[in-house]
Short mmCIF file of C-alpha atoms in Angstrom, two decimals:
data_model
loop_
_atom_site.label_atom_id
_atom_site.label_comp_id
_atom_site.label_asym_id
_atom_site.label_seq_id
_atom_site.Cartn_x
_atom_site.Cartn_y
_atom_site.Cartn_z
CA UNK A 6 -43.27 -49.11 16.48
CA UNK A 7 -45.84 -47.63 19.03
CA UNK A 8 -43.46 -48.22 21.99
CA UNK A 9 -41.22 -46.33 20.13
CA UNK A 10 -43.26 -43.41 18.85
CA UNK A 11 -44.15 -43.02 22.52
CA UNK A 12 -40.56 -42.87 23.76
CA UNK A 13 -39.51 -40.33 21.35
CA UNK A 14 -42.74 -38.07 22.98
CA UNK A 15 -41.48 -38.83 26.26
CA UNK A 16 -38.13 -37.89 25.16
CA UNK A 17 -39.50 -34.52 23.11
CA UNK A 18 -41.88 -33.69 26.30
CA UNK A 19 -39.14 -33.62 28.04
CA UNK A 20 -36.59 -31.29 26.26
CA UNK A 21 -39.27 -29.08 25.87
CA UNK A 22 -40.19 -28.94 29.37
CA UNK A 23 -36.36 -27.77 30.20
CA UNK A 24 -35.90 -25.77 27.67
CA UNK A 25 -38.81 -23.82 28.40
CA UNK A 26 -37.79 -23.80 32.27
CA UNK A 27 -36.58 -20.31 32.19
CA UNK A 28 -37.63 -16.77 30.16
CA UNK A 29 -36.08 -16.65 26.96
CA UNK A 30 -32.94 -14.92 26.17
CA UNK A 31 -33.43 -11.23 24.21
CA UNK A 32 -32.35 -11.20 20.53
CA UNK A 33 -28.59 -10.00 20.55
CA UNK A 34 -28.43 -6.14 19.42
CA UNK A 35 -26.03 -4.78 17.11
CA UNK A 36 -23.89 -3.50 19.32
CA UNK A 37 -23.31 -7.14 21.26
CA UNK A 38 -22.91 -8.77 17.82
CA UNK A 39 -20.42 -5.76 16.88
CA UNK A 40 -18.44 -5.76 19.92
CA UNK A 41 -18.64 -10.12 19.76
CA UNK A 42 -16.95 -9.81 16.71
CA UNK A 43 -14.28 -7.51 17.69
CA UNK A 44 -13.30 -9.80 20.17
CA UNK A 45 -13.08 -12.02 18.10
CA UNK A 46 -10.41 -10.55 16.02
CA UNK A 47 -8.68 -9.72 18.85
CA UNK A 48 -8.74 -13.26 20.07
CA UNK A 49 -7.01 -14.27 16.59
CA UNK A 50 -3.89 -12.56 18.38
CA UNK A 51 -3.87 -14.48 21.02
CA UNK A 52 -4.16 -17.74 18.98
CA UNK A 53 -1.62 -16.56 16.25
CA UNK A 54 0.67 -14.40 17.97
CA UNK A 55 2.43 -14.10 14.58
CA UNK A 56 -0.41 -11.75 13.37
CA UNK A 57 1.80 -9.34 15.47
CA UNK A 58 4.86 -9.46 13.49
CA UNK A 59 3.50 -6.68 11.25
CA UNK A 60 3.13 -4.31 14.27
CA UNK A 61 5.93 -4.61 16.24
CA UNK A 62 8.93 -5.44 13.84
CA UNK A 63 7.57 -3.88 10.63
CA UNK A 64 7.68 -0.28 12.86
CA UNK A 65 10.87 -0.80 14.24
CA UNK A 66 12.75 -1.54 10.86
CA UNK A 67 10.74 1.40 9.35
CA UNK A 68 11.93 3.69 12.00
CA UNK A 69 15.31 2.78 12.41
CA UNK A 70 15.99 2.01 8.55
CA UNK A 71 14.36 5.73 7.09
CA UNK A 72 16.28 7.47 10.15
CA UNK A 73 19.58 6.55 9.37
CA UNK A 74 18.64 5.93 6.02
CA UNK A 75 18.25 9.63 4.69
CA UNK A 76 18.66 11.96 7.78
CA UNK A 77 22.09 13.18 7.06
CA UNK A 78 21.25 13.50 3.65
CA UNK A 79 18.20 15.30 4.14
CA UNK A 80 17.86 17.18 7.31
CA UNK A 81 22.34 17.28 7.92
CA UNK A 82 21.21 15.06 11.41
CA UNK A 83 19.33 12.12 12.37
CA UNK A 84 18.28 13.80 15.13
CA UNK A 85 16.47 16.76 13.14
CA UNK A 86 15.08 14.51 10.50
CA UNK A 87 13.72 12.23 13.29
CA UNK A 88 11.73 15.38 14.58
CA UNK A 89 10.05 15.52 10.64
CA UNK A 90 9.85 12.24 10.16
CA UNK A 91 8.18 10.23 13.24
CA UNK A 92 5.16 11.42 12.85
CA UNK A 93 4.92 10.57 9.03
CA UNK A 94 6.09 6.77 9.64
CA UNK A 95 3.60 6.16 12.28
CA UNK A 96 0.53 7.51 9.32
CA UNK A 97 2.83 5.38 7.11
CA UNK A 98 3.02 2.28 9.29
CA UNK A 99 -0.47 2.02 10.28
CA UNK A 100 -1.72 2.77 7.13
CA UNK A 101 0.02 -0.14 5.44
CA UNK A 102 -0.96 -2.69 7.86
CA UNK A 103 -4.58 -2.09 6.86
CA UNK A 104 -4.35 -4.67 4.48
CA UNK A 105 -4.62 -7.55 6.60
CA UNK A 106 -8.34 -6.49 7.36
CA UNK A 107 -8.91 -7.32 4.10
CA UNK A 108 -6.87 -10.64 4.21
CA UNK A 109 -8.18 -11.92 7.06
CA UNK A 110 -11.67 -11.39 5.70
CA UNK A 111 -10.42 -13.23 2.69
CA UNK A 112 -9.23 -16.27 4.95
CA UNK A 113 -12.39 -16.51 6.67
CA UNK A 114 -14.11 -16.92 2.95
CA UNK A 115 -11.46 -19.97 2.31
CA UNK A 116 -11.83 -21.80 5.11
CA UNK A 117 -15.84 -21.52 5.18
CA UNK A 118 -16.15 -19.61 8.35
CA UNK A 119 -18.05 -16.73 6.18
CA UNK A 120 -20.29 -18.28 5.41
CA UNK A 121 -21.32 -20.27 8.77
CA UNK A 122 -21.57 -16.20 10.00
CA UNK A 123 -23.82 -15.32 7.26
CA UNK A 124 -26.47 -17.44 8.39
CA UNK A 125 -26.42 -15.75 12.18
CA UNK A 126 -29.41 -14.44 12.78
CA UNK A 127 -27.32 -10.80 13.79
CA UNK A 128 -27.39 -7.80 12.05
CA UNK A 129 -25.34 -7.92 8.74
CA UNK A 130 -22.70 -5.32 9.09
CA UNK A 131 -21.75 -6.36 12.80
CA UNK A 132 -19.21 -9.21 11.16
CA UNK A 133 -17.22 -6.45 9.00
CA UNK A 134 -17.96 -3.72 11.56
CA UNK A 135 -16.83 -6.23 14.75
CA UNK A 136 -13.49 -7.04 12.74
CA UNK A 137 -12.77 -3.25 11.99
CA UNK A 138 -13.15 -2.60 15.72
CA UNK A 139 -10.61 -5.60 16.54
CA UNK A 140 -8.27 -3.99 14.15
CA UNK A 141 -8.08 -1.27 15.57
CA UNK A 142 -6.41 -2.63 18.66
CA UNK A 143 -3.53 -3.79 16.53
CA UNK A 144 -3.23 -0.04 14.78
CA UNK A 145 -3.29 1.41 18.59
CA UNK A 146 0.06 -1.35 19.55
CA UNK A 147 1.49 -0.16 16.48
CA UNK A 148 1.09 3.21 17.20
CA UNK A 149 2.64 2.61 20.52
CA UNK A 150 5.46 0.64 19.07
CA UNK A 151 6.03 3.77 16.58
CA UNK A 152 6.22 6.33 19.13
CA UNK A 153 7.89 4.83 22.13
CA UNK A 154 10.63 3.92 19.55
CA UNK A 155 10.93 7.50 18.50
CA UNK A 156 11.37 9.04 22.04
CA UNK A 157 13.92 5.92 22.85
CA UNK A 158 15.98 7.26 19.59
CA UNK A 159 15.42 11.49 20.50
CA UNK A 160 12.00 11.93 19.37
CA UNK A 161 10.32 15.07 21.34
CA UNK A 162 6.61 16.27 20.31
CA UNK A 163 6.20 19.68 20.74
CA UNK A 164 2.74 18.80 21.93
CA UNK A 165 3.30 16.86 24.94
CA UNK A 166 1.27 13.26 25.72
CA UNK A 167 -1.90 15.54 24.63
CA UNK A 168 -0.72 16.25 21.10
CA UNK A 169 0.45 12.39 20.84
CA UNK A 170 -2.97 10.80 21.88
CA UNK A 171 -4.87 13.41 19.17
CA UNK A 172 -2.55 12.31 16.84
CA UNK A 173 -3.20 8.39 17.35
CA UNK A 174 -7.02 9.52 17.70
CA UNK A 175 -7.07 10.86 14.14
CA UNK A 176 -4.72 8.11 12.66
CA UNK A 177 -7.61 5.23 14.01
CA UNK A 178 -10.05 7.00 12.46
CA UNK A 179 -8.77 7.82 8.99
CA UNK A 180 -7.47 4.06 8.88
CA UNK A 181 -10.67 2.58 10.36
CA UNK A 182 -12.04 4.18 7.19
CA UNK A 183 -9.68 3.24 4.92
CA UNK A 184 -9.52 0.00 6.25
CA UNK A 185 -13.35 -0.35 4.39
CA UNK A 186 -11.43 -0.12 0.94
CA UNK A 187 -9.57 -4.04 1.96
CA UNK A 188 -13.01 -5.22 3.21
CA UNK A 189 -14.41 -4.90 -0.49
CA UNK A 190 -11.30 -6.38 -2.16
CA UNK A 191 -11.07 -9.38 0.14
CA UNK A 192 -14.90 -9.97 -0.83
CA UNK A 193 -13.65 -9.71 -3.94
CA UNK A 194 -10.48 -11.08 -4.75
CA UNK A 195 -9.87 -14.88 -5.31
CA UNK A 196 -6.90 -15.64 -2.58
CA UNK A 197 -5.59 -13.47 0.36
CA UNK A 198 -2.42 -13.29 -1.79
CA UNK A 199 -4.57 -11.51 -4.25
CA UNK A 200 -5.47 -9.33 -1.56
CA UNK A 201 -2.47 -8.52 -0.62
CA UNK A 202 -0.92 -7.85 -4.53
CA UNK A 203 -3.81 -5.23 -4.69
CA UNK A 204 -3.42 -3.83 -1.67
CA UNK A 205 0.38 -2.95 -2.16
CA UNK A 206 -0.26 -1.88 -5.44
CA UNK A 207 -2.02 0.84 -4.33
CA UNK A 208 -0.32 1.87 -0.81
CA UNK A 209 3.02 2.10 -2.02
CA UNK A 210 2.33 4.81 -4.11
CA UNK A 211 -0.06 6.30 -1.93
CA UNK A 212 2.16 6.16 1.21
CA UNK A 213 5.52 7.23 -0.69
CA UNK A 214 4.28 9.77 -3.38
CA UNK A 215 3.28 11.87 0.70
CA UNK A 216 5.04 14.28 3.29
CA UNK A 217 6.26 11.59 4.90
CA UNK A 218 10.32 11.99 4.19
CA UNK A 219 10.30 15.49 1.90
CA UNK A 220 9.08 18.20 2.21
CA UNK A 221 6.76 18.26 -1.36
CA UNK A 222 7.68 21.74 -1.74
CA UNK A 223 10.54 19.83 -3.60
CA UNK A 224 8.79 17.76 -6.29
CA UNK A 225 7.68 19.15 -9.15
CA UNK A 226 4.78 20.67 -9.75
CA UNK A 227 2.43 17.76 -11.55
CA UNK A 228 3.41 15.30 -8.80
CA UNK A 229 2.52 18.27 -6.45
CA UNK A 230 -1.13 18.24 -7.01
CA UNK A 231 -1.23 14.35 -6.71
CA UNK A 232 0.62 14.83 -3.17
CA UNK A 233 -1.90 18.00 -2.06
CA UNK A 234 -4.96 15.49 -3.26
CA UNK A 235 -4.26 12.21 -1.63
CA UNK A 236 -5.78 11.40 1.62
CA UNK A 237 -2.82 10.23 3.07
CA UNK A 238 -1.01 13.74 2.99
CA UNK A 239 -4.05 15.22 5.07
CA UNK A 240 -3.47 12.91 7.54
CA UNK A 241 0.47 13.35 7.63
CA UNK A 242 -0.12 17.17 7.92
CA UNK A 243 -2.76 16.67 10.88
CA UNK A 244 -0.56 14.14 12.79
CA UNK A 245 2.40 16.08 12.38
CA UNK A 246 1.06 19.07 12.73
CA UNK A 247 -0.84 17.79 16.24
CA UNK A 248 2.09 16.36 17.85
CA UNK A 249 4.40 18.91 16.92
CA UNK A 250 2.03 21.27 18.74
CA UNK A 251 0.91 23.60 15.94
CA UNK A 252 -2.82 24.67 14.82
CA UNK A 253 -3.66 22.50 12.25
CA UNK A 254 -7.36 22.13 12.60
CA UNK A 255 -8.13 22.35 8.65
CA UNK A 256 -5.52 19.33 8.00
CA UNK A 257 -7.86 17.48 10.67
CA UNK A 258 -10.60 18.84 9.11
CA UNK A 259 -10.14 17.34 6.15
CA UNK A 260 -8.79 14.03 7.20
CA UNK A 261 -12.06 13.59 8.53
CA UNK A 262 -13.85 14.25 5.05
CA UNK A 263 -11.53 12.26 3.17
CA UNK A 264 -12.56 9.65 6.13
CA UNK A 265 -16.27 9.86 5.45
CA UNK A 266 -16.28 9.54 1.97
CA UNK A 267 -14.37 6.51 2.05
CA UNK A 268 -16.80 4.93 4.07
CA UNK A 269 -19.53 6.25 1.81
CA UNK A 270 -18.03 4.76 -1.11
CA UNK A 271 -16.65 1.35 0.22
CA UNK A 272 -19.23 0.57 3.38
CA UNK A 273 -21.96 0.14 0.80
CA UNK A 274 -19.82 -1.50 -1.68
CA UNK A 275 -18.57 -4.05 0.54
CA UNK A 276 -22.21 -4.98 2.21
CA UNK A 277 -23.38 -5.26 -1.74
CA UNK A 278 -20.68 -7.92 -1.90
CA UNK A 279 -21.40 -9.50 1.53
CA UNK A 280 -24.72 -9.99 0.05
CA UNK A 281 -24.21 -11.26 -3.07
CA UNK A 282 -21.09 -13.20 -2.31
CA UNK A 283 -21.69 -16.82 -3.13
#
Protein backbone atom coordinates (compact mmCIF):
# COMPACT_ATOMS: atom_id res chain seq x y z
CA UNK A 1 0.00 0.00 0.00
CA UNK A 2 2.99 2.41 0.77
CA UNK A 3 4.78 1.46 -2.49
CA UNK A 4 1.81 2.42 -4.02
CA UNK A 5 0.87 5.66 -2.30
CA UNK A 6 4.41 6.66 -3.26
CA UNK A 7 4.03 5.89 -6.95
CA UNK A 8 0.91 7.77 -7.34
CA UNK A 9 3.18 11.01 -5.75
CA UNK A 10 5.75 10.25 -8.15
CA UNK A 11 3.22 10.07 -10.77
CA UNK A 12 1.22 13.47 -9.40
CA UNK A 13 4.84 15.27 -8.93
CA UNK A 14 5.26 14.72 -12.11
CA UNK A 15 2.15 16.03 -14.02
CA UNK A 16 2.41 18.86 -12.00
CA UNK A 17 5.86 19.61 -12.80
CA UNK A 18 4.79 19.70 -16.74
CA UNK A 19 1.93 21.22 -16.44
CA UNK A 20 3.33 23.99 -14.66
CA UNK A 21 6.35 24.10 -17.28
CA UNK A 22 5.04 27.07 -19.05
CA UNK A 23 2.90 30.53 -18.00
CA UNK A 24 -0.60 29.88 -17.94
CA UNK A 25 -2.95 30.55 -20.69
CA UNK A 26 -5.28 34.01 -20.18
CA UNK A 27 -9.00 33.36 -19.48
CA UNK A 28 -10.76 33.42 -23.00
CA UNK A 29 -12.66 36.94 -23.47
CA UNK A 30 -15.97 37.31 -24.82
CA UNK A 31 -15.15 38.13 -27.94
CA UNK A 32 -12.88 34.69 -28.52
CA UNK A 33 -15.74 32.68 -26.98
CA UNK A 34 -18.24 34.73 -29.38
CA UNK A 35 -16.34 34.47 -32.45
CA UNK A 36 -15.45 30.36 -31.26
CA UNK A 37 -18.91 29.86 -31.44
CA UNK A 38 -19.63 31.37 -34.69
CA UNK A 39 -17.32 29.16 -36.15
CA UNK A 40 -18.77 26.77 -34.94
CA UNK A 41 -22.01 27.20 -36.65
CA UNK A 42 -20.38 27.77 -39.59
CA UNK A 43 -18.51 24.54 -39.32
CA UNK A 44 -22.08 22.74 -39.05
CA UNK A 45 -22.12 23.64 -42.92
CA UNK A 46 -19.36 22.07 -43.71
CA UNK A 47 -20.36 18.84 -41.84
CA UNK A 48 -24.07 18.97 -43.08
CA UNK A 49 -23.93 20.54 -46.30
CA UNK A 50 -27.72 19.97 -46.37
CA UNK A 51 -28.16 22.91 -43.88
CA UNK A 52 -27.70 24.78 -47.26
CA UNK A 53 -30.68 23.58 -49.00
CA UNK A 54 -32.71 26.40 -47.42
CA UNK A 55 -30.40 29.06 -48.96
CA UNK A 56 -29.71 28.16 -52.21
CA UNK A 57 -32.87 26.27 -53.56
CA UNK A 58 -35.52 27.83 -51.28
CA UNK A 59 -34.35 31.45 -53.15
CA UNK A 60 -34.30 30.17 -56.42
CA UNK A 61 -37.91 28.58 -56.39
CA UNK A 62 -39.07 31.81 -54.60
CA UNK A 63 -37.69 33.91 -57.31
CA UNK A 64 -38.50 32.11 -60.23
CA UNK A 65 -42.04 30.80 -58.93
CA UNK A 66 -43.48 34.67 -57.66
CA UNK A 67 -41.91 36.07 -61.07
CA UNK A 68 -43.74 34.17 -63.39
CA UNK A 69 -46.20 33.52 -60.94
CA UNK A 70 -48.03 37.02 -60.81
CA UNK A 71 -45.95 39.43 -63.05
CA UNK A 72 -48.24 39.53 -65.97
CA UNK A 73 -51.00 39.74 -63.79
CA UNK A 74 -49.72 42.38 -61.75
CA UNK A 75 -47.17 44.59 -63.28
CA UNK A 76 -48.46 43.44 -67.46
CA UNK A 77 -44.42 42.01 -67.56
CA UNK A 78 -42.17 39.85 -65.72
CA UNK A 79 -39.66 42.02 -66.40
CA UNK A 80 -41.34 45.17 -64.58
CA UNK A 81 -42.64 43.16 -61.71
CA UNK A 82 -39.11 41.66 -61.29
CA UNK A 83 -37.84 45.36 -60.82
CA UNK A 84 -40.69 45.59 -57.63
CA UNK A 85 -40.34 42.48 -56.53
CA UNK A 86 -36.48 41.35 -56.02
CA UNK A 87 -35.86 43.31 -53.49
CA UNK A 88 -38.98 42.19 -51.38
CA UNK A 89 -38.10 38.30 -51.85
CA UNK A 90 -34.61 38.70 -50.74
CA UNK A 91 -36.29 40.57 -47.04
CA UNK A 92 -38.72 37.67 -47.59
CA UNK A 93 -36.20 34.87 -48.06
CA UNK A 94 -33.84 35.73 -45.42
CA UNK A 95 -36.30 36.49 -43.09
CA UNK A 96 -37.89 33.05 -43.21
CA UNK A 97 -34.79 31.15 -42.90
CA UNK A 98 -34.34 32.66 -39.43
CA UNK A 99 -35.99 29.89 -38.01
CA UNK A 100 -33.38 27.45 -38.10
CA UNK A 101 -31.43 29.61 -35.44
CA UNK A 102 -33.92 28.65 -33.31
CA UNK A 103 -33.92 24.92 -34.42
CA UNK A 104 -30.58 24.36 -34.27
CA UNK A 105 -30.49 25.73 -30.75
CA UNK A 106 -33.28 23.32 -30.09
CA UNK A 107 -31.10 20.31 -31.48
CA UNK A 108 -28.24 21.16 -29.46
CA UNK A 109 -30.77 20.90 -26.22
CA UNK A 110 -31.75 17.16 -27.57
CA UNK A 111 -28.71 15.81 -28.10
CA UNK A 112 -27.09 17.24 -24.72
CA UNK A 113 -24.55 19.46 -26.28
CA UNK A 114 -26.34 22.53 -24.27
CA UNK A 115 -25.79 21.62 -21.65
CA UNK A 116 -21.95 20.37 -21.84
CA UNK A 117 -21.63 24.44 -23.05
CA UNK A 118 -23.35 25.65 -20.06
CA UNK A 119 -20.82 24.51 -17.81
CA UNK A 120 -17.83 26.48 -19.91
CA UNK A 121 -16.38 28.65 -17.87
CA UNK A 122 -17.11 31.61 -20.92
CA UNK A 123 -19.27 34.32 -20.73
CA UNK A 124 -23.02 33.29 -21.00
CA UNK A 125 -24.34 35.03 -24.01
CA UNK A 126 -21.19 34.14 -26.27
CA UNK A 127 -23.07 30.53 -27.12
CA UNK A 128 -26.39 32.36 -28.48
CA UNK A 129 -24.40 35.44 -29.57
CA UNK A 130 -21.48 33.04 -31.44
CA UNK A 131 -24.45 31.10 -33.26
CA UNK A 132 -26.21 34.42 -34.37
CA UNK A 133 -22.89 35.53 -35.85
CA UNK A 134 -22.54 32.02 -37.77
CA UNK A 135 -25.96 32.64 -39.08
CA UNK A 136 -25.36 35.32 -40.46
CA UNK A 137 -22.99 33.85 -43.01
CA UNK A 138 -25.80 31.71 -44.31
CA UNK A 139 -28.29 35.01 -44.59
CA UNK A 140 -25.19 36.79 -46.56
CA UNK A 141 -25.09 33.29 -49.29
CA UNK A 142 -28.66 33.71 -49.43
CA UNK A 143 -28.58 37.11 -50.12
CA UNK A 144 -26.13 36.42 -52.82
CA UNK A 145 -28.14 33.58 -54.20
CA UNK A 146 -31.26 36.15 -54.26
CA UNK A 147 -29.62 38.79 -56.11
CA UNK A 148 -27.30 37.17 -58.58
CA UNK A 149 -30.50 35.26 -59.61
CA UNK A 150 -32.33 38.48 -60.18
CA UNK A 151 -29.69 40.17 -62.47
CA UNK A 152 -29.34 36.55 -64.37
CA UNK A 153 -33.36 36.91 -64.99
CA UNK A 154 -33.23 41.19 -65.82
CA UNK A 155 -32.95 42.47 -62.45
CA UNK A 156 -31.20 46.15 -62.55
CA UNK A 157 -30.87 48.26 -59.13
CA UNK A 158 -31.06 51.67 -59.70
CA UNK A 159 -28.41 51.95 -57.04
CA UNK A 160 -25.55 50.24 -58.46
CA UNK A 161 -23.26 47.47 -56.26
CA UNK A 162 -23.43 50.45 -53.51
CA UNK A 163 -27.20 50.43 -53.12
CA UNK A 164 -27.07 46.40 -53.18
CA UNK A 165 -24.42 45.97 -50.33
CA UNK A 166 -26.62 48.73 -48.03
CA UNK A 167 -29.39 46.78 -48.77
CA UNK A 168 -27.83 43.29 -47.59
CA UNK A 169 -26.23 45.50 -44.67
CA UNK A 170 -29.65 46.44 -43.33
CA UNK A 171 -31.33 42.99 -44.11
CA UNK A 172 -28.34 41.22 -41.59
CA UNK A 173 -29.11 43.45 -39.16
CA UNK A 174 -32.89 43.52 -38.89
CA UNK A 175 -32.70 39.55 -39.16
CA UNK A 176 -29.77 39.22 -36.72
CA UNK A 177 -32.38 40.81 -34.46
CA UNK A 178 -35.15 39.01 -35.30
CA UNK A 179 -33.34 36.02 -35.32
CA UNK A 180 -33.36 36.60 -31.10
CA UNK A 181 -37.25 35.92 -31.27
CA UNK A 182 -36.26 31.76 -32.49
CA UNK A 183 -33.50 31.74 -29.81
CA UNK A 184 -36.29 32.09 -27.01
CA UNK A 185 -38.71 29.61 -28.64
CA UNK A 186 -36.11 26.92 -29.22
CA UNK A 187 -35.30 27.37 -25.33
CA UNK A 188 -38.62 26.94 -25.09
CA UNK A 189 -40.33 24.64 -27.18
CA UNK A 190 -40.26 20.79 -26.64
CA UNK A 191 -38.87 19.49 -30.27
CA UNK A 192 -37.25 21.46 -33.20
CA UNK A 193 -40.48 20.51 -35.02
CA UNK A 194 -42.18 22.57 -32.44
CA UNK A 195 -39.90 25.18 -33.33
CA UNK A 196 -40.46 25.18 -36.53
CA UNK A 197 -44.70 24.98 -36.27
CA UNK A 198 -44.24 28.30 -34.26
CA UNK A 199 -42.01 29.81 -36.25
CA UNK A 200 -44.18 29.51 -39.52
CA UNK A 201 -47.07 30.38 -37.73
CA UNK A 202 -45.96 33.59 -37.28
CA UNK A 203 -43.74 34.44 -40.56
CA UNK A 204 -46.21 33.57 -42.97
CA UNK A 205 -48.37 36.14 -42.01
CA UNK A 206 -45.79 38.47 -41.24
CA UNK A 207 -43.87 38.01 -44.53
CA UNK A 208 -47.14 37.87 -46.84
CA UNK A 209 -49.58 40.38 -45.11
CA UNK A 210 -46.00 43.08 -46.51
CA UNK A 211 -44.93 45.12 -49.72
CA UNK A 212 -43.42 42.36 -50.92
CA UNK A 213 -45.78 41.51 -54.21
CA UNK A 214 -48.56 44.61 -53.92
CA UNK A 215 -48.38 47.58 -53.59
CA UNK A 216 -50.62 47.94 -49.99
CA UNK A 217 -52.08 50.96 -51.38
CA UNK A 218 -54.48 48.12 -52.61
CA UNK A 219 -55.71 46.39 -49.44
CA UNK A 220 -58.11 47.75 -47.50
CA UNK A 221 -57.80 49.97 -45.04
CA UNK A 222 -57.82 47.71 -41.57
CA UNK A 223 -55.24 45.35 -43.12
CA UNK A 224 -53.43 48.67 -44.04
CA UNK A 225 -52.45 49.64 -40.61
CA UNK A 226 -51.30 45.99 -39.83
CA UNK A 227 -49.00 46.27 -43.12
CA UNK A 228 -47.68 50.13 -42.11
CA UNK A 229 -46.97 48.50 -38.37
CA UNK A 230 -45.09 45.33 -39.00
CA UNK A 231 -41.42 45.33 -38.97
CA UNK A 232 -41.08 43.51 -41.93
CA UNK A 233 -42.63 46.32 -44.22
CA UNK A 234 -39.87 48.81 -42.83
CA UNK A 235 -37.42 46.70 -43.94
CA UNK A 236 -39.03 45.99 -47.49
CA UNK A 237 -39.36 49.82 -47.94
CA UNK A 238 -35.55 50.40 -46.87
CA UNK A 239 -34.19 47.55 -49.08
CA UNK A 240 -36.17 48.50 -51.88
CA UNK A 241 -35.97 51.77 -51.52
CA UNK A 242 -31.80 51.45 -51.16
CA UNK A 243 -31.25 49.41 -54.12
CA UNK A 244 -33.56 51.07 -56.27
CA UNK A 245 -31.49 54.19 -55.53
CA UNK A 246 -34.03 56.44 -53.81
CA UNK A 247 -33.75 58.43 -50.30
CA UNK A 248 -35.23 56.35 -47.95
CA UNK A 249 -33.34 57.10 -44.82
CA UNK A 250 -36.58 57.13 -42.43
CA UNK A 251 -37.56 53.44 -43.75
CA UNK A 252 -33.85 52.62 -42.52
CA UNK A 253 -34.42 54.55 -39.74
CA UNK A 254 -36.92 52.69 -38.49
CA UNK A 255 -35.81 49.26 -39.41
CA UNK A 256 -33.21 49.91 -37.07
CA UNK A 257 -35.72 50.72 -34.10
CA UNK A 258 -37.91 47.96 -34.85
CA UNK A 259 -34.30 46.07 -34.72
CA UNK A 260 -33.44 47.27 -31.24
CA UNK A 261 -36.46 46.62 -29.60
CA UNK A 262 -36.51 43.20 -30.65
CA UNK A 263 -33.39 42.59 -29.09
CA UNK A 264 -34.58 44.41 -26.00
CA UNK A 265 -37.46 42.27 -25.67
CA UNK A 266 -36.10 38.75 -26.73
CA UNK A 267 -32.08 39.07 -25.73
CA UNK A 268 -33.18 39.18 -22.12
CA UNK A 269 -35.90 36.76 -22.51
CA UNK A 270 -33.87 34.20 -24.04
CA UNK A 271 -30.72 34.53 -21.43
CA UNK A 272 -33.70 34.21 -18.59
CA UNK A 273 -34.36 30.87 -20.28
CA UNK A 274 -30.68 29.92 -20.85
CA UNK A 275 -30.54 30.26 -17.21
CA UNK A 276 -33.25 28.60 -15.98
CA UNK A 277 -33.42 25.92 -18.60
CA UNK A 278 -33.13 22.57 -16.94
Amino acid sequence: MTATTTDNQIVSEKLDAVLASGPRPPRANALTTTLAFGWRAILRIKHVPEQLFDVTLFPIISVLMFTYLFGGAIAGSTSAYLQFLLPGILVQTVVMITMYTGVALNTDIEKGVFDRIRTLPVWRPSALVGALLGDAVRYTLASIFVVALGLILGYRPDGGAAGVVAGVAVLMVFCFAFSWIWTWVGLLARSAQSVMGISMMVLFPLAFLSPVFVDPKTMPEWLQTFVEINPISHAVYAVRGLMSGDSVGDEVLWTFIAAAVLIAIFAPLTMRAYTRRR
